GROMACS .gro file of C-alpha atoms in nm:
model
  511
    1MET     CA    1  -2.504   0.004   0.149
    2LYS     CA    2  -2.133  -0.072   0.150
    3LYS     CA    3  -2.050  -0.441   0.130
    4THR     CA    4  -1.769  -0.603   0.306
    5ILE     CA    5  -1.624  -0.942   0.251
    6LEU     CA    6  -1.387  -0.928   0.558
    7CYS     CA    7  -1.545  -1.168   0.803
    8ALA     CA    8  -1.246  -1.364   0.987
    9ALA     CA    9  -1.213  -1.720   1.025
   10LEU     CA   10  -0.957  -1.747   1.297
   11LEU     CA   11  -0.678  -1.970   1.190
   12GLY     CA   12  -0.366  -2.044   1.411
   13ILE     CA   13  -0.131  -2.302   1.516
   14GLY     CA   14  -0.005  -2.407   1.866
   15ILE     CA   15   0.346  -2.506   1.941
   16SER     CA   16   0.418  -2.657   2.281
   17CYS     CA   17   0.714  -2.779   2.450
   18SER     CA   18   0.622  -3.143   2.566
   19ASP     CA   19   0.472  -3.457   2.410
   20ASP     CA   20   0.214  -3.461   2.688
   21GLU     CA   21   0.085  -3.118   2.578
   22LEU     CA   22   0.120  -3.195   2.206
   23ASN     CA   23  -0.098  -3.513   2.260
   24LYS     CA   24  -0.386  -3.297   2.413
   25VAL     CA   25  -0.654  -3.232   2.161
   26ASN     CA   26  -0.983  -3.083   2.206
   27PRO     CA   27  -1.229  -3.318   2.048
   28ASN     CA   28  -1.475  -3.037   1.991
   29GLY     CA   29  -1.209  -2.791   1.842
   30VAL     CA   30  -1.144  -2.703   1.484
   31THR     CA   31  -0.812  -2.839   1.341
   32PHE     CA   32  -0.647  -2.813   1.013
   33ASP     CA   33  -0.731  -3.179   0.950
   34THR     CA   34  -1.101  -3.137   1.006
   35TYR     CA   35  -1.155  -2.786   0.836
   36PHE     CA   36  -1.171  -2.711   0.467
   37ASN     CA   37  -1.421  -2.963   0.372
   38ASN     CA   38  -1.642  -2.735   0.155
   39ALA     CA   39  -1.669  -2.420  -0.040
   40ASP     CA   40  -1.805  -2.211   0.258
   41GLU     CA   41  -1.499  -2.314   0.477
   42LEU     CA   42  -1.252  -2.253   0.186
   43THR     CA   43  -1.420  -1.900   0.153
   44ALA     CA   44  -1.404  -1.854   0.528
   45GLY     CA   45  -1.028  -1.937   0.531
   46VAL     CA   46  -0.962  -1.678   0.241
   47ASN     CA   47  -1.174  -1.407   0.414
   48SER     CA   48  -0.938  -1.462   0.723
   49ILE     CA   49  -0.639  -1.343   0.506
   50TYR     CA   50  -0.831  -1.039   0.390
   51ALA     CA   51  -0.919  -0.967   0.749
   52LEU     CA   52  -0.546  -0.950   0.864
   53VAL     CA   53  -0.456  -0.738   0.557
   54GLN     CA   54  -0.729  -0.513   0.681
   55SER     CA   55  -0.614  -0.506   1.045
   56ASN     CA   56  -0.449  -0.240   1.250
   57SER     CA   57  -0.106  -0.401   1.205
   58LEU     CA   58  -0.131  -0.352   0.834
   59VAL     CA   59  -0.348  -0.148   0.602
   60SER     CA   60  -0.553   0.015   0.872
   61ARG     CA   61  -0.266   0.178   1.032
   62GLU     CA   62   0.088   0.059   1.051
   63TRP     CA   63   0.132  -0.018   0.655
   64PHE     CA   64   0.029   0.325   0.562
   65PHE     CA   65   0.252   0.472   0.831
   66THR     CA   66   0.558   0.270   0.739
   67HIS     CA   67   0.532   0.367   0.366
   68ASP     CA   68   0.474   0.730   0.450
   69LEU     CA   69   0.744   0.763   0.688
   70ARG     CA   70   1.000   0.614   0.445
   71GLY     CA   71   0.931   0.856   0.175
   72ASP     CA   72   0.990   1.241   0.134
   73GLU     CA   73   0.622   1.346   0.105
   74MET     CA   74   0.589   1.382   0.483
   75ALA     CA   75   0.691   1.593   0.769
   76SER     CA   76   0.621   1.572   1.149
   77GLY     CA   77   0.297   1.715   1.255
   78GLY     CA   78   0.447   1.823   1.593
   79GLY     CA   79   0.549   1.675   1.938
   80GLN     CA   80   0.225   1.436   1.917
   81LEU     CA   81   0.415   1.222   1.659
   82GLU     CA   82   0.515   0.904   1.872
   83THR     CA   83   0.886   0.831   1.897
   84PRO     CA   84   0.897   0.505   1.688
   85ARG     CA   85   0.731   0.692   1.396
   86ASN     CA   86   0.959   0.991   1.437
   87GLN     CA   87   1.252   0.757   1.423
   88LEU     CA   88   1.142   0.616   1.082
   89LEU     CA   89   1.083   0.955   0.961
   90ILE     CA   90   1.424   1.082   1.021
   91GLY     CA   91   1.633   0.760   0.977
   92VAL     CA   92   1.731   0.683   1.320
   93HIS     CA   93   1.525   0.363   1.364
   94ASP     CA   94   1.689   0.052   1.513
   95THR     CA   95   1.612  -0.308   1.499
   96GLY     CA   96   1.345  -0.286   1.789
   97ASN     CA   97   1.128  -0.027   1.614
   98SER     CA   98   0.764  -0.126   1.666
   99VAL     CA   99   0.610   0.028   1.380
  100SER     CA  100   0.836  -0.181   1.118
  101GLY     CA  101   0.811  -0.482   1.354
  102SER     CA  102   0.417  -0.466   1.339
  103VAL     CA  103   0.427  -0.468   0.959
  104TRP     CA  104   0.672  -0.759   0.950
  105ARG     CA  105   0.454  -0.960   1.194
  106GLY     CA  106   0.140  -0.877   1.011
  107TRP     CA  107   0.275  -0.985   0.657
  108TYR     CA  108   0.403  -1.307   0.805
  109ARG     CA  109   0.085  -1.388   0.981
  110THR     CA  110  -0.083  -1.305   0.633
  111ILE     CA  111   0.145  -1.555   0.473
  112HIS     CA  112   0.066  -1.828   0.723
  113ARG     CA  113  -0.315  -1.797   0.663
  114ALA     CA  114  -0.244  -1.803   0.295
  115ASN     CA  115  -0.024  -2.105   0.321
  116VAL     CA  116  -0.284  -2.291   0.523
  117VAL     CA  117  -0.560  -2.221   0.248
  118ILE     CA  118  -0.323  -2.304  -0.048
  119GLU     CA  119  -0.206  -2.619   0.100
  120LYS     CA  120  -0.541  -2.753   0.245
  121GLY     CA  121  -0.760  -2.620  -0.031
  122GLY     CA  122  -0.557  -2.748  -0.327
  123SER     CA  123  -0.669  -3.088  -0.261
  124LEU     CA  124  -1.025  -3.013  -0.189
  125THR     CA  125  -1.264  -3.210  -0.433
  126SER     CA  126  -1.609  -3.102  -0.291
  127VAL     CA  127  -1.551  -2.771  -0.444
  128THR     CA  128  -1.604  -2.707  -0.811
  129PRO     CA  129  -1.268  -2.633  -1.004
  130ALA     CA  130  -1.385  -2.279  -1.101
  131VAL     CA  131  -1.470  -2.188  -0.734
  132ARG     CA  132  -1.160  -2.348  -0.602
  133ASP     CA  133  -0.927  -2.201  -0.853
  134ARG     CA  134  -1.070  -1.847  -0.781
  135LEU     CA  135  -1.033  -1.863  -0.411
  136LEU     CA  136  -0.681  -2.023  -0.435
  137GLY     CA  137  -0.601  -1.743  -0.677
  138GLU     CA  138  -0.719  -1.490  -0.393
  139ALA     CA  139  -0.490  -1.664  -0.135
  140ARG     CA  140  -0.199  -1.651  -0.394
  141PHE     CA  141  -0.245  -1.300  -0.467
  142LEU     CA  142  -0.248  -1.190  -0.105
  143ARG     CA  143   0.068  -1.413  -0.021
  144ALA     CA  144   0.233  -1.260  -0.319
  145TRP     CA  145   0.164  -0.909  -0.189
  146ALA     CA  146   0.287  -0.986   0.152
  147TYR     CA  147   0.628  -1.137   0.009
  148TYR     CA  148   0.646  -0.822  -0.239
  149GLU     CA  149   0.632  -0.588   0.054
  150LEU     CA  150   0.861  -0.788   0.269
  151ALA     CA  151   1.120  -0.827  -0.015
  152THR     CA  152   1.113  -0.449  -0.102
  153LEU     CA  153   1.127  -0.332   0.251
  154TYR     CA  154   1.359  -0.575   0.420
  155GLY     CA  155   1.542  -0.757   0.123
  156GLY     CA  156   1.590  -1.130   0.148
  157VAL     CA  157   1.351  -1.281   0.387
  158PRO     CA  158   1.245  -1.629   0.514
  159LEU     CA  159   1.034  -1.781   0.225
  160TYR     CA  160   0.762  -2.000   0.380
  161LYS     CA  161   0.601  -2.195   0.085
  162GLU     CA  162   0.403  -2.419   0.319
  163PHE     CA  163   0.241  -2.323   0.668
  164ALA     CA  164   0.474  -2.369   0.956
  165LYS     CA  165   0.379  -2.672   1.159
  166SER     CA  166   0.669  -2.663   1.444
  167VAL     CA  167   0.947  -2.455   1.550
  168ALA     CA  168   1.181  -2.703   1.371
  169GLY     CA  169   1.054  -2.587   1.041
  170ALA     CA  170   1.193  -2.225   1.097
  171LEU     CA  171   1.376  -2.101   0.780
  172GLY     CA  172   1.668  -1.890   0.719
  173ARG     CA  173   1.675  -1.603   0.478
  174SER     CA  174   1.621  -1.647   0.112
  175SER     CA  175   1.779  -1.389  -0.137
  176GLN     CA  176   1.558  -1.085  -0.241
  177LYS     CA  177   1.571  -1.228  -0.603
  178GLU     CA  178   1.446  -1.564  -0.485
  179VAL     CA  179   1.154  -1.391  -0.298
  180TYR     CA  180   1.058  -1.181  -0.611
  181ASP     CA  181   1.077  -1.487  -0.821
  182PHE     CA  182   0.836  -1.664  -0.598
  183VAL     CA  183   0.599  -1.353  -0.608
  184ILE     CA  184   0.598  -1.360  -0.993
  185ALA     CA  185   0.515  -1.740  -0.993
  186ASP     CA  186   0.243  -1.690  -0.741
  187LEU     CA  187   0.092  -1.402  -0.936
  188LYS     CA  188   0.096  -1.600  -1.270
  189ALA     CA  189  -0.082  -1.865  -1.101
  190ALA     CA  190  -0.316  -1.626  -0.937
  191GLU     CA  191  -0.397  -1.450  -1.269
  192ALA     CA  192  -0.509  -1.773  -1.433
  193GLY     CA  193  -0.764  -1.844  -1.161
  194LEU     CA  194  -0.897  -1.490  -1.091
  195PRO     CA  195  -1.203  -1.347  -1.251
  196THR     CA  196  -1.211  -1.003  -1.429
  197THR     CA  197  -1.483  -0.880  -1.209
  198TYR     CA  198  -1.714  -0.963  -0.920
  199ASP     CA  199  -2.075  -0.891  -0.845
  200ALA     CA  200  -2.166  -0.615  -0.595
  201LYS     CA  201  -2.147  -0.820  -0.266
  202ASN     CA  202  -1.790  -0.940  -0.363
  203LEU     CA  203  -1.640  -0.626  -0.427
  204GLY     CA  204  -1.287  -0.603  -0.268
  205ARG     CA  205  -1.166  -0.932  -0.378
  206ALA     CA  206  -0.857  -0.964  -0.601
  207THR     CA  207  -0.917  -0.949  -0.975
  208LYS     CA  208  -0.713  -1.058  -1.265
  209ALA     CA  209  -0.608  -0.698  -1.318
  210ALA     CA  210  -0.502  -0.674  -0.968
  211ALA     CA  211  -0.264  -0.965  -1.010
  212GLN     CA  212  -0.134  -0.813  -1.322
  213THR     CA  213  -0.087  -0.464  -1.166
  214LEU     CA  214   0.113  -0.631  -0.879
  215LEU     CA  215   0.323  -0.837  -1.114
  216ALA     CA  216   0.421  -0.528  -1.315
  217ARG     CA  217   0.521  -0.360  -0.989
  218THR     CA  218   0.731  -0.646  -0.896
  219TYR     CA  219   0.912  -0.640  -1.246
  220LEU     CA  220   0.964  -0.283  -1.189
  221GLN     CA  221   1.149  -0.338  -0.876
  222LEU     CA  222   1.378  -0.576  -1.074
  223GLY     CA  223   1.427  -0.315  -1.346
  224ASP     CA  224   1.253  -0.542  -1.599
  225TYR     CA  225   1.066  -0.288  -1.807
  226THR     CA  226   0.984  -0.506  -2.096
  227ASN     CA  227   0.783  -0.755  -1.882
  228ALA     CA  228   0.622  -0.479  -1.673
  229LYS     CA  229   0.490  -0.314  -1.979
  230ALA     CA  230   0.345  -0.641  -2.086
  231GLU     CA  231   0.133  -0.692  -1.776
  232LEU     CA  232   0.031  -0.320  -1.776
  233GLN     CA  233  -0.069  -0.349  -2.118
  234LYS     CA  234  -0.306  -0.625  -2.012
  235VAL     CA  235  -0.486  -0.404  -1.766
  236VAL     CA  236  -0.521  -0.114  -2.030
  237ASN     CA  237  -0.640  -0.369  -2.317
  238SER     CA  238  -0.899  -0.521  -2.082
  239GLY     CA  239  -1.103  -0.192  -2.150
  240LEU     CA  240  -1.244  -0.231  -1.779
  241TYR     CA  241  -1.087   0.081  -1.639
  242LYS     CA  242  -1.077   0.434  -1.707
  243LEU     CA  243  -0.994   0.772  -1.517
  244VAL     CA  244  -1.290   0.912  -1.340
  245ASP     CA  245  -1.366   1.277  -1.377
  246GLU     CA  246  -1.339   1.391  -1.001
  247TYR     CA  247  -1.005   1.361  -0.843
  248THR     CA  248  -1.136   1.378  -0.508
  249ASP     CA  249  -1.345   1.047  -0.571
  250LEU     CA  250  -1.012   0.840  -0.559
  251THR     CA  251  -1.005   0.891  -0.178
  252ASN     CA  252  -1.341   0.967  -0.048
  253GLU     CA  253  -1.621   0.725   0.046
  254GLU     CA  254  -1.862   0.805  -0.234
  255GLY     CA  255  -1.603   0.716  -0.495
  256GLU     CA  256  -1.529   0.352  -0.393
  257PHE     CA  257  -1.500   0.084  -0.641
  258ASN     CA  258  -1.533   0.336  -0.927
  259ALA     CA  259  -1.404   0.277  -1.289
  260GLU     CA  260  -1.048   0.383  -1.182
  261SER     CA  261  -1.029   0.136  -0.895
  262ILE     CA  262  -0.827  -0.184  -0.954
  263PHE     CA  263  -0.787  -0.304  -0.598
  264GLU     CA  264  -0.909  -0.170  -0.261
  265VAL     CA  265  -0.905  -0.269   0.103
  266VAL     CA  266  -1.245  -0.264   0.232
  267TYR     CA  267  -1.379  -0.060   0.531
  268ALA     CA  268  -1.724   0.048   0.658
  269PRO     CA  269  -1.836   0.262   0.942
  270SER     CA  270  -1.901   0.038   1.255
  271GLY     CA  271  -1.990   0.299   1.511
  272GLY     CA  272  -1.644   0.349   1.651
  273ALA     CA  273  -1.590  -0.028   1.737
  274TYR     CA  274  -1.232  -0.015   1.609
  275ASN     CA  275  -1.030  -0.315   1.684
  276TRP     CA  276  -0.680  -0.226   1.795
  277GLY     CA  277  -0.556  -0.598   1.771
  278GLY     CA  278  -0.289  -0.662   1.516
  279ASP     CA  279  -0.487  -0.962   1.359
  280SER     CA  280  -0.827  -0.807   1.314
  281ASP     CA  281  -0.955  -1.077   1.559
  282GLY     CA  282  -1.197  -1.040   1.838
  283SER     CA  283  -1.558  -1.013   1.921
  284ALA     CA  284  -1.611  -0.714   1.698
  285VAL     CA  285  -1.542  -0.715   1.310
  286GLN     CA  286  -1.282  -0.445   1.262
  287GLU     CA  287  -1.413  -0.248   0.965
  288GLU     CA  288  -1.277   0.085   1.018
  289THR     CA  289  -0.946   0.272   0.955
  290VAL     CA  290  -0.775   0.527   1.176
  291ARG     CA  291  -0.626   0.726   0.869
  292THR     CA  292  -0.848   1.031   0.904
  293GLN     CA  293  -0.779   1.073   1.280
  294GLU     CA  294  -0.398   1.014   1.207
  295TYR     CA  295  -0.353   1.293   0.930
  296SER     CA  296  -0.656   1.509   0.920
  297ALA     CA  297  -0.634   1.902   0.977
  298ILE     CA  298  -0.849   1.840   1.286
  299GLY     CA  299  -0.723   1.532   1.465
  300TRP     CA  300  -0.382   1.407   1.571
  301ARG     CA  301  -0.238   1.543   1.269
  302ASN     CA  302   0.078   1.322   1.319
  303LEU     CA  303   0.208   1.369   0.966
  304ILE     CA  304   0.176   1.658   0.746
  305PRO     CA  305   0.280   1.713   0.396
  306SER     CA  306   0.638   1.803   0.339
  307ASN     CA  307   0.770   2.138   0.217
  308LYS     CA  308   0.901   1.946  -0.085
  309ILE     CA  309   0.551   1.790  -0.203
  310LEU     CA  310   0.387   2.103  -0.122
  311ASN     CA  311   0.602   2.299  -0.347
  312ALA     CA  312   0.620   2.033  -0.630
  313TYR     CA  313   0.297   2.131  -0.778
  314GLU     CA  314   0.302   2.353  -1.093
  315ARG     CA  315   0.218   2.708  -1.047
  316VAL     CA  316   0.126   3.004  -1.265
  317SER     CA  317   0.418   3.147  -1.431
  318ALA     CA  318   0.559   3.242  -1.759
  319GLY     CA  319   0.498   2.952  -2.001
  320ASP     CA  320   0.244   2.763  -1.755
  321ALA     CA  321  -0.125   2.805  -1.819
  322LYS     CA  322  -0.265   2.727  -1.466
  323ASN     CA  323  -0.214   2.598  -1.123
  324ASP     CA  324  -0.241   2.231  -1.072
  325PRO     CA  325  -0.577   2.189  -0.912
  326ARG     CA  326  -0.463   1.853  -0.754
  327TYR     CA  327  -0.288   2.079  -0.491
  328THR     CA  328  -0.640   2.204  -0.370
  329PHE     CA  329  -0.798   1.847  -0.382
  330SER     CA  330  -0.514   1.695  -0.183
  331TYR     CA  331  -0.465   1.932   0.125
  332TRP     CA  332  -0.670   2.118   0.371
  333VAL     CA  333  -0.533   2.478   0.429
  334GLU     CA  334  -0.646   2.763   0.652
  335GLY     CA  335  -0.986   2.916   0.541
  336ASP     CA  336  -1.112   2.606   0.367
  337LYS     CA  337  -1.463   2.502   0.431
  338PHE     CA  338  -1.537   2.138   0.521
  339ASN     CA  339  -1.836   1.936   0.697
  340ASN     CA  340  -2.042   1.970   0.371
  341GLY     CA  341  -1.954   2.345   0.372
  342ALA     CA  342  -2.083   2.416   0.723
  343SER     CA  343  -1.759   2.460   0.899
  344VAL     CA  344  -1.453   2.671   0.817
  345LEU     CA  345  -1.099   2.572   0.908
  346THR     CA  346  -0.951   2.823   1.133
  347PRO     CA  347  -0.573   2.813   1.253
  348ASP     CA  348  -0.699   2.781   1.620
  349ARG     CA  349  -0.840   2.427   1.539
  350VAL     CA  350  -0.527   2.293   1.385
  351GLN     CA  351  -0.258   2.180   1.610
  352GLY     CA  352   0.114   2.141   1.543
  353ASN     CA  353   0.366   2.247   1.276
  354ALA     CA  354   0.329   2.487   0.989
  355SER     CA  355   0.454   2.465   0.616
  356VAL     CA  356   0.600   2.692   0.395
  357VAL     CA  357   0.449   2.721   0.056
  358ASP     CA  358   0.572   2.955  -0.199
  359GLY     CA  359   0.738   3.162   0.077
  360LYS     CA  360   0.430   3.178   0.278
  361THR     CA  361   0.404   3.016   0.617
  362LEU     CA  362   0.076   2.836   0.693
  363LYS     CA  363  -0.071   2.512   0.838
  364VAL     CA  364  -0.131   2.249   0.556
  365SER     CA  365  -0.291   1.902   0.621
  366TRP     CA  366  -0.364   1.597   0.424
  367ARG     CA  367  -0.712   1.589   0.256
  368LYS     CA  368  -0.687   1.252   0.117
  369TYR     CA  369  -0.873   0.996   0.295
  370SER     CA  370  -0.987   1.247   0.550
  371VAL     CA  371  -1.355   1.242   0.647
  372LEU     CA  372  -1.371   1.583   0.735
  373TYR     CA  373  -1.526   1.674   0.392
  374LYS     CA  374  -1.863   1.545   0.544
  375ILE     CA  375  -1.824   1.582   0.933
  376ASP     CA  376  -1.682   1.821   1.166
  377ASN     CA  377  -1.473   1.559   1.385
  378GLY     CA  378  -1.113   1.487   1.268
  379TYR     CA  379  -1.063   1.232   1.559
  380ALA     CA  380  -1.327   0.993   1.407
  381GLN     CA  381  -1.253   0.663   1.265
  382SER     CA  382  -1.373   0.620   0.914
  383GLY     CA  383  -1.505   0.370   0.673
  384ILE     CA  384  -1.322   0.501   0.354
  385ASN     CA  385  -1.147   0.208   0.155
  386MET     CA  386  -0.786   0.224   0.095
  387ARG     CA  387  -0.714   0.231  -0.271
  388ILE     CA  388  -0.425   0.011  -0.323
  389MET     CA  389  -0.409   0.008  -0.698
  390ARG     CA  390  -0.569   0.248  -0.954
  391TYR     CA  391  -0.574   0.316  -1.331
  392ALA     CA  392  -0.386   0.643  -1.309
  393ASP     CA  393  -0.087   0.448  -1.152
  394VAL     CA  394  -0.097   0.209  -1.436
  395LEU     CA  395  -0.088   0.457  -1.696
  396LEU     CA  396   0.219   0.630  -1.531
  397MET     CA  397   0.392   0.292  -1.485
  398LEU     CA  398   0.326   0.211  -1.844
  399ALA     CA  399   0.479   0.565  -1.936
  400GLU     CA  400   0.794   0.481  -1.747
  401CYS     CA  401   0.822   0.150  -1.923
  402GLU     CA  402   0.764   0.322  -2.277
  403ASN     CA  403   1.024   0.582  -2.186
  404GLU     CA  404   1.277   0.323  -2.072
  405THR     CA  405   1.214   0.103  -2.379
  406GLY     CA  406   1.281   0.389  -2.609
  407ASN     CA  407   0.918   0.521  -2.704
  408GLN     CA  408   0.911   0.860  -2.553
  409ALA     CA  409   0.611   0.968  -2.753
  410ALA     CA  410   0.398   0.705  -2.607
  411ALA     CA  411   0.531   0.787  -2.268
  412ILE     CA  412   0.414   1.160  -2.315
  413SER     CA  413   0.080   1.050  -2.428
  414LEU     CA  414   0.011   0.816  -2.123
  415MET     CA  415   0.119   1.106  -1.883
  416ASN     CA  416  -0.114   1.347  -2.077
  417GLN     CA  417  -0.401   1.114  -2.045
  418VAL     CA  418  -0.361   1.155  -1.658
  419ARG     CA  419  -0.334   1.525  -1.685
  420ALA     CA  420  -0.640   1.569  -1.905
  421ARG     CA  421  -0.869   1.430  -1.619
  422LYS     CA  422  -1.168   1.650  -1.639
  423SER     CA  423  -1.129   1.810  -1.297
  424VAL     CA  424  -0.742   1.842  -1.345
  425SER     CA  425  -0.716   1.956  -1.699
  426MET     CA  426  -0.346   2.033  -1.687
  427PRO     CA  427  -0.150   2.154  -1.992
  428PRO     CA  428   0.003   1.856  -2.159
  429TYR     CA  429   0.362   1.773  -2.185
  430PRO     CA  430   0.597   1.910  -2.286
  431THR     CA  431   0.576   2.214  -2.065
  432LYS     CA  432   0.820   2.506  -1.990
  433ASN     CA  433   0.937   2.319  -1.659
  434TYR     CA  434   0.934   1.976  -1.837
  435PRO     CA  435   1.042   2.000  -2.180
  436CYS     CA  436   1.043   1.620  -2.256
  437ALA     CA  437   1.294   1.642  -2.550
  438ASN     CA  438   1.477   1.326  -2.467
  439GLN     CA  439   1.464   1.026  -2.241
  440SER     CA  440   1.615   1.179  -1.931
  441GLN     CA  441   1.371   1.469  -1.952
  442VAL     CA  442   1.061   1.232  -2.005
  443PHE     CA  443   1.172   1.051  -1.700
  444ASP     CA  444   1.180   1.380  -1.513
  445ALA     CA  445   0.833   1.431  -1.593
  446VAL     CA  446   0.718   1.086  -1.502
  447VAL     CA  447   0.882   1.140  -1.155
  448HIS     CA  448   0.693   1.470  -1.128
  449GLU     CA  449   0.362   1.328  -1.244
  450ARG     CA  450   0.382   1.029  -1.009
  451MET     CA  451   0.454   1.264  -0.728
  452VAL     CA  452   0.165   1.492  -0.754
  453GLU     CA  453  -0.083   1.247  -0.882
  454LEU     CA  454  -0.014   0.972  -0.629
  455ALA     CA  455   0.091   1.174  -0.320
  456ALA     CA  456   0.011   1.011   0.015
  457GLU     CA  457  -0.110   0.693  -0.169
  458GLN     CA  458   0.172   0.462  -0.032
  459VAL     CA  459   0.349   0.469  -0.359
  460ARG     CA  460   0.649   0.703  -0.331
  461ASN     CA  461   0.834   0.502  -0.090
  462PHE     CA  462   0.856   0.197  -0.347
  463ASP     CA  463   0.934   0.439  -0.637
  464ILE     CA  464   1.223   0.567  -0.451
  465ILE     CA  465   1.356   0.249  -0.348
  466ARG     CA  466   1.357   0.095  -0.720
  467TRP     CA  467   1.488   0.404  -0.873
  468ARG     CA  468   1.778   0.401  -0.629
  469LYS     CA  469   1.837   0.033  -0.663
  470ASN     CA  470   1.807   0.048  -1.041
  471LYS     CA  471   2.038   0.367  -1.061
  472LYS     CA  472   1.767   0.589  -1.202
  473GLN     CA  473   1.785   0.851  -0.944
  474LYS     CA  474   1.951   1.196  -1.042
  475SER     CA  475   1.980   1.280  -0.654
  476GLU     CA  476   1.891   1.121  -0.324
  477PRO     CA  477   1.539   1.222  -0.198
  478LEU     CA  478   1.587   1.130   0.155
  479SER     CA  479   1.824   1.395   0.345
  480TYR     CA  480   1.931   1.141   0.612
  481PHE     CA  481   2.011   0.864   0.353
  482ILE     CA  482   2.316   0.657   0.448
  483ALA     CA  483   2.447   0.412   0.184
  484ASN     CA  484   2.451   0.045   0.286
  485LYS     CA  485   2.188   0.096   0.560
  486HIS     CA  486   1.889   0.294   0.460
  487GLU     CA  487   1.820   0.094   0.134
  488LEU     CA  488   1.627  -0.154   0.367
  489LEU     CA  489   1.453  -0.183   0.715
  490PRO     CA  490   1.639  -0.384   0.981
  491ILE     CA  491   1.509  -0.749   1.025
  492PRO     CA  492   1.331  -0.708   1.370
  493GLN     CA  493   1.543  -0.794   1.663
  494VAL     CA  494   1.288  -1.028   1.820
  495GLU     CA  495   1.287  -1.249   1.495
  496LEU     CA  496   1.670  -1.292   1.512
  497ASP     CA  497   1.643  -1.373   1.878
  498ASN     CA  498   1.350  -1.614   1.846
  499SER     CA  499   1.423  -1.809   1.526
  500PRO     CA  500   1.650  -2.109   1.545
  501ALA     CA  501   1.745  -2.036   1.159
  502LEU     CA  502   1.845  -1.682   1.205
  503ASP     CA  503   2.121  -1.506   1.408
  504GLN     CA  504   2.284  -1.166   1.429
  505LYS     CA  505   2.491  -1.227   1.098
  506ASP     CA  506   2.165  -1.238   0.917
  507GLN     CA  507   2.075  -0.862   1.004
  508ASN     CA  508   2.072  -0.615   0.715
  509PRO     CA  509   2.384  -0.383   0.668
  510GLY     CA  510   2.422  -0.085   0.903
  511TYR     CA  511   2.191  -0.231   1.196
   0.00000   0.00000   0.00000
């Protein structure tokens, strides 16, 4: 049975407009001053942070949409794609975009809950130091993840290190570098308190390797390959992780928490009791994700793979030994069997746009995270965990670091480990299309390998952002890109309108 830690303890603050109202206190209510007296209450506070990350406003829906819409792996599935999403996909979004705004609010509410736990739990003496340090480490990891996402998507953002207690405590924007520095400090503190593993009932909590991997991602955004390499090497040297044989086990339900998984956001089937609220609060515990119905061949099919990603996979040609099987593992195509082999995917069951692959027009859909492999209902919500970090990504980031620090042979070896996965078994680099004779050619191979290995895993967007910022790209991947605008998302207009510490001059360029 799948275990889930995500039972929400509902935390919040109330801000009123008069002294009379401020003095009205419910004697039976839970307040910051009366909560966090023991390990159970501190654990509930930490669980509430995970619950918000799990929610519709973040990983269950709007987080993966925001990442996927900002990359070049996706195309519109058809007219059913909602306008705010299509705006992000084609780069015509504005400051009122509801998808981007949901992610902004979700991460800041995550930060608020984390700040409450860190501020109140740090002085708690009724909890053993090891338990306290572990729980505070989880809160710091989740806060760091939130700020990493915000800084990378929006640039400099308000940096709240304590929970907000009044409107007067509103902050202006810190620089992107200041936010990243805070992320690095948080992750170093978290790493010290987090364990390497958990027992079965606590799977899904942040580990030491999760902090190290996120720290490496942060260093990569800063172009600091030396420090990123050091953190990635810690994960490799731990000996706790390895590539699994079956590529499909990376995004199906049966492969959850396998040897390749470093950090997952947990979901479980709940009979369709999906909570559309942005905070994962309410009478029902939100334990499902809508990813399968949004992308599946039978379903809304709001986003489909772009022609670019579909044609990026290596094919049979002179000098190449085989097709890349990751194509078959990643996409549904017409004629595929699904529902444990009991159903066939016929064109009449697939709505929306077609793709062009090797000159042939056909309907192709995302297979990753689709529950169609075992049911015949693409509109179903699913309990498939979202894999946020996995070992193949660590190896490929490390390969990039080795290449940038002058060790091309090590970079090639690391990429070949990923290609040698039993179910993939691709010819090793160098190949005809990727000769790997110098640093530039090895970088091209890294870019290719990351694209086909990690397709639709919410990695490509941040890869493009950091390669663009660090002047590593040889061409701009986004056809709509306008310099001094599309590097960042706009600060939500509602934030500028409502915060006394922000005004229109604080908006990002181009909006």
